[in-house]
XYZ file of C-alpha atoms in Angstrom:
708
model
C 0.682 38.514 40.029
C -2.727 40.183 39.778
C -2.129 43.777 41.078
C -3.493 47.165 39.945
C -2.284 50.730 41.068
C -2.691 54.420 40.360
C -0.591 56.184 37.691
C 2.543 53.886 37.587
C 0.966 50.721 38.794
C -1.711 48.690 37.446
C -2.597 45.497 39.424
C -3.398 42.232 37.529
C -4.464 39.353 38.585
C -31.019 9.197 60.751
C -34.080 10.765 62.257
C -34.742 12.627 59.129
C -35.023 10.792 55.851
C -36.540 7.337 55.320
C -37.379 4.711 57.922
C -34.369 4.295 60.136
C -31.848 6.305 57.892
C -30.533 9.354 59.427
C -29.139 12.174 57.217
C -26.660 14.320 59.069
C -23.997 16.863 58.499
C -20.984 16.462 56.393
C -23.015 14.290 53.897
C -22.629 11.390 56.234
C -25.765 9.291 55.981
C -26.336 6.787 58.919
C -28.369 3.800 58.452
C -29.775 1.319 61.057
C -28.387 3.270 63.966
C -28.334 1.143 67.024
C -27.571 -2.039 65.142
C -24.066 -3.542 65.555
C -22.479 -4.706 62.316
C -19.443 -6.919 61.643
C -18.636 -6.559 57.808
C -19.911 -4.824 54.626
C -19.684 -5.168 50.813
C -20.988 -3.805 47.540
C -22.088 -6.356 44.846
C -21.952 -5.929 41.076
C -25.533 -4.556 40.900
C -24.798 -1.741 43.444
C -26.650 -3.343 46.312
C -24.935 -2.856 49.684
C -24.843 -5.994 52.101
C -23.757 -6.024 55.760
C -23.192 -8.746 58.264
C -23.876 -8.991 61.969
C -23.032 -11.236 64.921
C -26.165 -13.376 65.121
C -28.597 -10.676 63.927
C -28.545 -11.985 60.292
C -27.589 -10.545 56.827
C -28.748 -6.942 55.902
C -29.206 -5.511 52.309
C -29.765 -2.034 50.917
C -31.118 -2.301 47.394
C -29.031 -0.248 44.952
C -27.200 1.789 47.591
C -26.031 4.191 44.949
C -29.502 5.809 45.156
C -28.822 6.663 48.837
C -32.412 6.079 50.054
C -34.308 3.593 52.366
C -32.840 1.366 54.983
C -31.052 -1.833 55.322
C -33.426 -4.701 55.736
C -32.908 -8.193 56.993
C -32.608 -10.769 54.146
C -34.165 -14.131 54.941
C -31.407 -16.553 53.823
C -31.387 -19.927 55.460
C -28.267 -22.172 55.322
C -30.166 -25.394 55.204
C -29.583 -26.112 58.835
C -29.959 -22.889 60.633
C -30.546 -19.345 59.733
C -27.702 -16.859 59.437
C -29.099 -15.200 62.573
C -27.427 -17.994 64.501
C -23.912 -17.183 63.338
C -21.327 -14.480 63.264
C -20.989 -13.200 59.640
C -17.443 -12.665 59.665
C -16.849 -11.472 56.027
C -18.689 -10.660 52.720
C -17.267 -10.492 49.222
C -18.839 -9.964 45.820
C -17.681 -11.435 42.532
C -18.410 -10.101 39.009
C -21.142 -12.613 38.284
C -23.780 -11.137 40.598
C -22.932 -13.586 43.398
C -22.224 -12.583 46.992
C -19.950 -14.869 49.116
C -20.954 -14.738 52.890
C -18.632 -16.344 55.452
C -20.082 -17.260 58.800
C -18.642 -19.063 61.738
C -19.457 -21.095 64.852
C -21.151 -24.613 64.797
C -22.409 -25.314 61.473
C -20.409 -22.353 60.011
C -19.417 -22.338 56.333
C -19.698 -20.136 53.103
C -22.937 -19.335 51.246
C -22.743 -18.241 47.532
C -25.759 -16.119 47.368
C -27.469 -14.869 44.026
C -27.715 -11.159 44.879
C -30.957 -10.823 42.945
C -32.961 -13.940 43.876
C -31.216 -14.682 47.205
C -30.980 -18.315 46.345
C -27.737 -19.900 47.562
C -25.233 -22.739 47.322
C -23.784 -23.760 50.705
C -20.072 -24.973 51.116
C -19.070 -26.948 54.207
C -16.143 -28.406 55.859
C -14.191 -31.443 54.626
C -13.285 -34.258 57.120
C -9.647 -33.901 56.052
C -7.765 -33.860 59.494
C -5.148 -35.774 61.209
C -7.440 -37.451 63.613
C -9.595 -38.794 60.649
C -6.903 -39.611 58.066
C -9.025 -42.270 56.260
C -12.469 -40.626 56.309
C -14.262 -39.639 53.273
C -14.381 -35.889 52.422
C -18.161 -35.252 52.910
C -17.941 -31.408 52.540
C -17.219 -28.926 49.733
C -13.524 -28.306 50.523
C -13.496 -25.822 53.383
C -10.807 -26.578 55.982
C -12.795 -25.463 58.962
C -16.100 -24.120 60.082
C -14.508 -20.673 60.865
C -13.929 -18.770 57.575
C -12.568 -15.555 58.890
C -12.095 -13.351 55.744
C -12.744 -13.428 52.001
C -11.545 -11.565 49.014
C -12.286 -11.999 45.353
C -9.452 -11.404 42.734
C -9.705 -10.074 39.193
C -10.375 -13.506 37.919
C -13.423 -14.027 40.127
C -11.373 -16.587 42.210
C -12.660 -16.361 45.847
C -9.869 -16.668 48.417
C -10.567 -17.349 52.103
C -8.554 -17.194 55.358
C -9.774 -19.738 57.913
C -9.306 -19.866 61.566
C -9.210 -23.330 63.482
C -12.195 -24.987 65.105
C -11.872 -27.768 67.608
C -14.142 -30.717 68.695
C -14.486 -32.276 72.164
C -16.000 -35.796 72.111
C -16.888 -37.021 75.598
C -15.879 -40.494 76.533
C -18.577 -43.345 76.491
C -18.139 -46.225 78.759
C -14.489 -47.388 78.504
C -13.940 -45.059 75.639
C -11.815 -42.040 76.554
C -12.782 -38.416 75.772
C -11.248 -37.022 72.566
C -10.115 -33.534 71.666
C -9.395 -32.775 68.054
C -8.188 -29.449 66.511
C -8.938 -28.748 62.831
C -6.183 -26.298 61.888
C -6.882 -23.142 59.961
C -5.843 -22.823 56.409
C -6.190 -20.848 53.162
C -8.781 -22.130 50.594
C -9.800 -20.871 47.138
C -12.441 -21.686 44.442
C -12.214 -20.627 40.932
C -14.942 -19.337 38.657
C -17.158 -22.306 37.618
C -15.888 -24.816 40.175
C -18.085 -26.518 42.811
C -15.762 -26.991 45.578
C -12.878 -25.202 47.370
C -9.380 -26.165 47.402
C -7.528 -26.058 50.733
C -3.841 -25.559 50.983
C -1.616 -27.958 53.013
C -4.312 -30.027 54.691
C -3.539 -33.295 56.281
C -4.216 -35.388 53.109
C -1.424 -33.292 51.484
C 0.923 -34.222 54.297
C 0.176 -37.884 53.773
C 0.397 -37.779 49.998
C 3.738 -35.733 50.063
C 2.137 -32.747 48.579
C 2.452 -30.700 51.632
C 4.095 -27.119 51.207
C 6.307 -27.820 53.944
C 8.766 -25.010 53.079
C 6.414 -22.247 53.789
C 2.986 -23.594 55.031
C 3.642 -26.920 56.924
C 0.680 -28.813 58.476
C 0.848 -28.059 62.151
C 1.797 -30.441 65.030
C -0.228 -31.876 67.822
C -3.829 -31.868 66.662
C -5.133 -34.979 68.181
C -5.457 -35.034 71.877
C -2.691 -32.475 72.551
C -3.109 -32.887 76.270
C -0.974 -30.340 78.082
C 0.724 -29.308 74.920
C -0.456 -26.292 73.151
C -2.906 -27.141 70.320
C -1.459 -26.159 67.093
C -4.077 -24.090 65.394
C -2.407 -22.490 62.355
C -5.047 -19.644 62.455
C -5.322 -17.661 59.250
C -6.472 -14.091 59.823
C -6.716 -12.038 56.732
C -6.560 -12.293 52.966
C -6.161 -9.642 50.346
C -5.530 -9.513 46.555
C -4.503 -7.119 43.771
C -3.935 -7.501 40.021
C -0.900 -9.941 40.509
C -0.770 -11.330 44.081
C -2.717 -12.703 47.092
C -1.582 -12.190 50.567
C -2.417 -14.358 53.511
C -1.850 -13.372 57.264
C -1.028 -16.376 59.463
C -0.630 -16.745 63.265
C 2.525 -18.248 64.654
C 2.633 -21.981 65.027
C 5.026 -24.962 64.914
C 4.808 -27.358 61.983
C 4.983 -31.163 62.020
C 8.495 -30.671 60.688
C 9.267 -29.133 64.005
C 9.981 -25.747 62.549
C 8.560 -22.621 64.318
C 6.731 -20.298 62.020
C 6.450 -16.736 63.384
C 3.485 -14.344 62.681
C 3.839 -13.528 58.924
C 2.272 -12.653 55.638
C 2.615 -15.261 52.825
C 2.475 -14.164 49.310
C 1.007 -16.171 46.437
C 0.294 -15.489 42.823
C -3.083 -15.761 41.425
C -2.645 -19.412 40.638
C -1.804 -20.145 44.316
C 1.992 -20.442 43.668
C 4.324 -19.314 46.626
C 6.136 -16.037 45.992
C 7.515 -15.127 49.415
C 6.634 -13.888 52.862
C 7.150 -11.108 55.344
C 7.515 -11.081 59.109
C 7.330 -8.178 61.438
C 11.045 -7.633 61.261
C 10.679 -7.081 57.587
C 7.949 -4.394 57.728
C 9.210 -2.395 60.749
C 6.282 -2.816 63.217
C 5.639 -5.496 65.818
C 3.000 -7.011 68.039
C 0.752 -10.108 67.863
C -0.363 -10.763 64.410
C -0.939 -9.054 61.008
C -4.558 -8.428 61.825
C -5.524 -6.339 58.699
C -4.183 -5.914 55.090
C -5.085 -3.921 52.025
C -2.987 -5.080 49.002
C -3.224 -2.199 46.525
C -1.459 -2.233 43.157
C 0.793 0.732 43.997
C 0.998 0.424 47.799
C 0.319 -2.360 50.303
C -0.930 -1.689 53.918
C -0.614 -4.076 56.908
C -1.400 -3.543 60.512
C -0.681 -5.121 63.919
C -3.227 -6.423 66.376
C -1.356 -4.564 69.246
C -2.707 -1.165 70.218
C -0.231 1.698 69.685
C 1.971 -0.091 67.206
C 0.564 1.548 64.003
C 0.659 0.170 60.500
C 3.295 -0.283 57.704
C 3.109 0.491 53.976
C 5.049 -1.124 51.123
C 5.867 1.053 48.066
C 8.217 0.305 45.281
C 9.448 -2.761 47.241
C 10.294 -0.782 50.457
C 8.431 -0.879 53.810
C 7.727 2.295 55.863
C 6.439 1.953 59.458
C 3.754 4.530 60.440
C 3.346 4.791 64.311
C 0.783 6.746 66.242
C 3.610 9.280 67.269
C 4.346 10.002 63.519
C 0.599 11.288 63.382
C 0.462 12.527 66.878
C -1.345 15.708 65.841
C -4.486 13.546 65.122
C -4.081 10.010 66.533
C -4.227 9.015 70.153
C -1.387 6.865 71.337
C -3.436 3.695 72.176
C -5.166 3.536 68.882
C -5.546 0.057 67.265
C -6.456 -0.763 63.632
C -9.424 -3.118 63.803
C -9.352 -6.662 62.273
C -9.738 -6.641 58.499
C -10.705 -2.952 58.520
C -8.507 -1.533 55.818
C -9.803 -0.909 52.299
C -9.044 1.388 49.330
C -10.143 2.583 45.941
C -8.733 2.563 42.447
C -7.448 6.114 42.930
C -5.052 5.467 45.782
C -7.125 6.440 48.769
C -6.890 4.074 51.687
C -9.415 3.972 54.638
C -8.309 2.593 57.884
C -10.845 1.657 60.491
C -9.813 1.838 64.133
C -11.177 1.658 67.584
C -10.907 5.487 67.750
C -12.148 6.693 64.349
C -11.585 6.472 60.582
C -8.229 7.457 59.122
C -8.124 8.327 55.456
C -4.949 8.472 53.261
C -5.232 10.998 50.426
C -3.691 8.835 47.788
C -0.880 11.025 46.942
C 1.399 12.164 49.849
C 4.154 10.617 51.740
C 2.788 7.859 53.954
C 4.530 9.243 57.016
C 3.477 12.792 56.496
C 0.443 13.920 58.686
C -0.775 16.231 55.794
C -1.489 12.975 53.875
C -4.270 12.016 56.285
C -7.611 13.065 57.678
C -8.943 11.388 60.813
C -12.662 11.463 61.338
C -14.297 10.768 64.747
C -17.691 11.210 66.354
C -16.473 14.510 67.604
C -15.478 16.186 64.207
C -18.077 14.309 61.958
C -21.386 12.487 61.957
C -19.960 9.063 62.547
C -22.275 7.236 64.927
C -19.345 5.360 66.464
C -15.458 5.490 66.524
C -15.341 1.804 66.322
C -14.972 1.163 62.700
C -15.222 -2.551 61.833
C -15.009 -2.488 58.025
C -15.756 -0.688 54.882
C -16.074 -0.882 51.117
C -15.733 1.530 48.227
C -18.483 1.975 45.731
C -17.485 3.687 42.453
C -14.288 4.830 44.208
C -15.799 8.149 45.651
C -18.495 6.686 47.884
C -17.569 4.806 51.016
C -19.758 2.433 53.023
C -18.588 2.109 56.647
C -19.604 -0.500 59.080
C -19.501 0.333 62.733
C -20.810 -1.099 65.986
C -23.596 1.375 65.969
C -24.881 1.499 62.382
C -23.750 1.911 58.794
C -22.395 5.102 57.218
C -22.412 6.226 53.593
C -20.389 9.212 52.762
C -18.918 10.810 49.646
C -15.233 10.522 50.158
C -12.260 9.869 47.938
C -10.551 11.860 45.056
C -11.215 11.586 41.345
C -8.790 10.303 38.838
C -5.767 12.376 38.173
C -5.814 14.609 34.936
C -2.850 13.390 32.971
C -2.544 16.673 30.821
C 0.754 18.414 31.597
C 1.088 22.339 31.149
C 3.684 21.756 28.553
C 1.205 19.552 26.552
C -0.848 22.813 25.818
C 1.594 23.932 23.182
C 1.425 27.578 24.465
C 4.631 29.540 24.396
C 3.273 31.807 27.200
C 3.133 28.783 29.579
C 6.357 27.301 28.304
C 8.338 30.521 29.031
C 6.889 30.750 32.553
C 7.738 27.016 33.216
C 11.299 27.612 32.107
C 11.964 30.514 34.502
C 14.954 30.258 36.808
C 13.570 31.981 39.922
C 16.861 31.966 41.796
C 18.434 33.833 38.880
C 15.669 36.306 38.522
C 15.580 37.173 42.221
C 19.083 38.347 41.969
C 19.129 40.026 38.527
C 15.616 41.333 37.825
C 14.245 44.127 39.880
C 10.652 43.307 38.589
C 10.863 39.837 40.101
C 8.132 39.344 42.873
C 7.352 36.387 45.094
C 4.745 36.328 47.945
C 2.684 33.595 49.711
C -0.671 33.729 51.150
C -2.103 30.982 53.421
C -5.737 30.692 54.381
C -7.464 28.138 56.467
C -10.580 27.068 54.629
C -11.968 24.580 57.088
C -11.135 22.854 60.214
C -12.238 19.295 60.803
C -11.845 19.711 64.523
C -13.749 22.940 64.861
C -17.300 23.438 65.990
C -18.476 24.177 62.452
C -20.934 21.538 61.097
C -19.837 21.393 57.532
C -22.218 19.948 55.097
C -19.459 18.460 52.936
C -16.601 16.704 54.706
C -13.588 18.962 55.362
C -11.003 17.352 53.177
C -8.339 18.476 50.657
C -10.237 16.649 47.976
C -13.563 18.436 48.650
C -11.900 21.851 48.767
C -9.916 21.314 45.542
C -12.794 19.859 43.824
C -14.809 22.986 44.794
C -12.007 25.254 43.325
C -11.809 23.099 40.171
C -15.550 23.422 39.499
C -15.667 27.186 39.825
C -12.841 29.144 38.268
C -13.955 32.149 40.232
C -12.661 30.434 43.406
C -9.135 30.359 42.092
C -8.820 33.136 39.685
C -9.916 36.888 40.282
C -13.253 38.603 39.429
C -13.690 42.382 39.769
C -15.241 42.010 43.226
C -11.909 40.702 44.674
C -9.867 43.926 43.914
C -9.646 46.649 46.486
C -11.362 49.944 45.878
C -8.412 52.215 47.039
C -5.169 53.139 45.362
C -1.855 53.913 47.036
C 1.029 56.243 46.364
C 3.723 55.118 43.959
C 6.067 56.980 46.271
C 5.150 54.413 48.944
C 5.695 51.506 46.508
C 9.157 52.839 45.564
C 10.349 53.114 49.205
C 9.066 49.685 50.231
C 11.973 47.475 51.314
C 11.868 43.629 51.323
C 10.959 43.649 55.104
C 8.280 46.241 54.436
C 6.622 43.991 51.795
C 6.883 40.988 54.167
C 4.954 43.066 56.782
C 2.276 43.797 54.427
C 1.930 40.098 53.427
C 2.056 38.980 56.989
C -0.795 41.454 57.788
C -2.792 40.025 54.811
C -2.128 36.572 56.025
C -3.381 37.307 59.503
C -6.542 39.298 58.301
C -9.659 38.819 60.251
C -12.579 38.896 57.954
C -14.794 41.978 58.715
C -18.132 40.579 57.966
C -21.050 43.044 57.382
C -24.291 42.840 55.488
C -22.529 44.732 52.537
C -19.382 42.548 52.930
C -20.552 39.115 53.610
C -17.255 37.453 53.000
C -15.363 39.992 55.083
C -12.927 40.689 52.228
C -10.254 43.268 52.239
C -11.911 46.393 50.503
C -9.423 49.045 51.223
C -5.679 49.143 50.785
C -5.680 51.342 53.806
C -6.625 48.358 55.900
C -3.258 46.716 55.465
C -1.233 49.873 54.824
C -2.222 52.092 57.607
C 0.536 50.857 59.938
C 3.244 51.621 57.296
C 1.632 54.919 56.590
C 2.017 55.925 60.307
C 5.546 54.602 60.401
C 6.787 56.344 57.199
C 4.383 59.291 57.123
C 3.580 58.448 53.503
C 0.243 59.455 52.319
C -2.086 56.916 50.965
C -3.661 58.412 47.773
C -7.355 58.301 47.188
C -8.922 58.210 43.764
C -9.316 61.661 42.139
C -12.596 63.309 42.885
C -13.621 63.239 39.248
C -13.682 59.452 39.250
C -15.147 58.748 42.742
C -18.770 58.544 41.412
C -17.734 55.843 39.142
C -15.761 53.565 41.207
C -17.404 54.059 44.562
C -20.708 52.425 43.137
C -20.200 48.596 42.580
C -22.989 48.279 40.048
C -20.487 48.359 37.125
C -18.335 45.830 38.733
C -21.200 43.536 39.053
C -21.854 43.874 35.191
C -18.231 43.090 34.584
C -18.396 40.037 36.747
C -21.408 38.905 34.842
C -19.526 39.472 31.560
C -16.559 37.486 32.945
C -18.859 34.676 33.846
C -20.466 34.599 30.463
C -17.236 34.589 28.449
C -15.441 31.964 30.507
C -16.290 28.367 31.208
C -17.316 27.914 34.845
C -14.865 25.108 35.663
C -11.154 25.032 35.431
C -10.277 23.686 31.890
C -6.679 22.905 30.982
C -5.106 24.927 28.213
C -8.033 27.291 28.164
C -7.381 31.026 28.039
C -9.599 32.978 30.451
C -10.553 36.636 30.342
C -10.233 38.168 33.876
C -11.852 41.565 34.016
C -10.585 44.473 36.015
C -12.934 46.463 38.288
C -14.010 49.885 37.190
C -11.371 51.575 39.163
C -8.610 49.682 37.405
C -10.165 50.153 33.992
C -10.047 53.916 34.732
C -6.444 53.792 35.664
C -5.594 51.786 32.441
C -7.443 54.397 30.264
C -5.164 57.001 31.912
C -2.070 54.988 30.966
C -3.311 54.537 27.414
C -3.954 58.200 26.810
C -0.937 59.678 28.476
C 1.792 57.126 29.447
C 1.549 54.224 27.181
C 4.604 54.928 25.032
C 6.869 55.672 28.017
C 5.294 52.875 30.112
C 7.403 49.964 28.772
C 6.482 50.133 25.322
C 2.617 49.700 25.688
C 2.607 45.833 25.965
C -0.872 45.707 27.632
C -3.444 43.959 25.178
C -6.498 45.363 26.940
C -7.462 47.958 29.471
C -10.492 45.916 30.409
C -9.149 42.498 31.254
C -6.006 40.383 31.542
C -5.856 36.851 30.398
C -4.532 33.705 32.061
C -4.392 30.002 31.787
C -5.807 28.201 34.889
C -4.264 24.745 34.934
C -5.387 22.092 37.384
C -3.026 19.451 38.652
C -5.199 16.745 40.215
C -2.122 14.688 41.489
C -0.903 17.584 43.767
C -4.336 19.207 44.451
C -3.173 22.498 42.878
C -4.326 24.947 40.247
C -1.649 27.142 38.638
C -2.798 30.610 37.001
C -0.256 31.286 34.241
C -0.334 34.773 32.905
C -0.865 35.198 29.153
C 1.231 37.362 26.866
C -0.287 40.921 27.228
C -1.049 40.376 30.898
C 0.293 43.122 33.099
C 2.447 40.720 34.960
C 3.557 38.510 32.029
C 5.565 36.185 32.537
C 4.468 35.032 35.966
C 2.196 32.613 37.770
C 0.193 31.915 41.009
C 0.107 28.424 42.309
C -2.781 27.529 44.548
C -2.184 24.509 46.404
C -4.609 22.690 48.869
C -2.874 21.058 51.889
C -4.000 19.403 55.089
C -2.366 20.259 58.439
C -3.653 17.856 60.991
C -7.271 18.405 60.077
C -7.030 22.066 58.998
C -7.430 22.273 55.218
C -5.578 25.253 53.948
C -5.080 26.840 50.522
C -1.368 28.161 49.946
C -1.104 30.647 47.081
C 2.321 31.524 45.887
C 2.647 34.294 43.396
C 6.055 34.472 41.526
C 7.597 35.782 38.282
C 8.355 39.113 36.683
C 6.727 42.132 35.187
C 7.170 42.901 31.539
C 8.842 46.303 32.248
C 11.682 44.088 33.389
C 14.782 45.091 35.347
C 14.051 48.784 35.654
C 12.756 51.156 38.324
C 9.279 50.943 36.898
C 9.468 47.185 36.918
C 10.429 47.312 40.610
C 7.553 49.577 41.496
C 4.995 47.389 39.671
C 6.409 44.165 41.360
C 6.127 45.851 44.820
C 2.463 46.796 43.829
C 1.836 43.271 42.910
C 3.074 41.891 46.149
C 0.705 44.239 47.993
C -2.424 44.022 45.832
C -1.662 40.399 44.686
C -1.555 39.128 48.295
C -4.884 41.092 49.040
C -6.505 39.697 45.921
C -5.868 36.017 46.706
C -6.688 36.533 50.292
C -10.166 37.899 49.107
C -10.588 34.843 46.861
C -9.924 32.589 49.767
C -12.487 34.366 51.906
C -15.075 33.781 49.207
C -13.906 30.131 48.954
C -14.554 29.655 52.754
C -18.054 30.972 52.328
C -18.666 28.824 49.248
C -17.498 25.704 51.072
C -19.597 26.329 54.063
C -22.752 26.834 51.855
C -22.411 23.543 49.919
C -25.372 21.254 50.065
């Protein structure tokens, strides 16, 4: 697209910060390193809360400020402090309340005011087969082991409960007794003062049991040698329409065996359906973690090496470690209740081997849709990710067995503007091009691809910003000079039109391949290692064909050999254009001094012969730089009067197993059309255009590495 040439060809275009917070590379901030955490949540005021196993509840006030350290919160449950319990789950509602689930003897749920730390305690009802006529002395919880909590859009709190059991030793002639309180699901609506548990023993007695999908389990009282029927509930998750509950296998009092499954409810607790392992395409143990997004739903198995499954548009896709073998070890396991997401489609999967991040857009079985962070390629303090939560979508708080991590990660909302919405005939004409037809029928058609690795997550380079597609694309979008040319990106040599006219398709491919494989020649004068001379990539063809590479005439050397004027042109380009990529805006891209001289020669001597004088300016070409947030790409459309109108360059950011690359494809025609001149100019564009975008990529690499 953006080439210039001589005479017939013009190219176009945390020991560090506060207390025990440790700030480290890749914008990972590690808090309370050395402490093992079990769960984490952000409340409606922006405070971050994290639970532990018998070390209490920790809080970071207004975590969005990113300072300080998590400190122990002195909340006492009325009997014993939370330091005596495993805090299994935390969830926040929209009314400044935190819901804390804690297990073991005396376990229950505390509703905590997130400002005053005052609380209301919810305890267990005595609603169990072994005590059918006892009063309900609690607040509706089915067991002392709430395992997982979620809050839906209506501020209804839903809990998944595991069983608990009681052994009563015999006294005198009274025999010992062993009772099992089966697990269940329970919920409490906004404004209520007690939980409602589903399918408890009283429901069974009253005929209100939901026997068809959630029967009360058998053998709870003194089961003896029989397996105690525990009906464990593992995980619960909700979206705008449904609540999903994960249940262990068990046999009901109706004698029906219920396999491991997910039961679906609407937000009023009405049964909608269920899924077993056979439905989702994975197997093993139980569904140990779920994230029920509005667009996609994610579930995992408790067995190592069995992966996870994703439901999209009503269809399930199983994703196994071998599908992502370029990044995942075979024995990887998703940790219990360690999947979370954000409103933009990103999904974060905590495993025993690291953090797997889905980009929110790609195919769920495509490795390029994921990035995998470990202690080896990031500043995670541990590979054992036990939970996480998203704050304002783009900040993730991650709980590990060796501290808490804050990291800026997650893409921004998609820009809904479409190029056709701009109402520009220039763009519409380019979008309507039939490239297959032009390739066969127009000699000015050009098509080249340049691929550059911008960062490698698994390299030794300690990036200050995580090496992700989102972050590279965001950088390009914030600085138009990292996706469209400035004068410094052009080469300072010209080459013979004779060479251009003799280049075959294979010859052009050779040049593009050499550009793609360019090793930056970094010097003090050339810090990005950009390609400064066409000779660098043409010398091998020059030797093969004995074609001379033409230097700039002596009368112009003093002008173009100094880069002082180019710097002035770069400043002018920066002044006249917005810094960021703005949809539908027309940008002026200035040529370097060498190219301006060439255009002056055309205007004075050859303009009328040179395809009718269609250029609008000798100093600059105009383009529209159009961002596509959904596909992580920026398209440079040429405007009418551009040397290569109508044509475009699409710069797309991709992830190949932890290597983030930019793929630039230039395609279109040159306004001289199906003529010998058009063909020469198209050849020149393939050569200079590929060099041009390689040079932009080299600058992008440096800019990414220098980010704070």
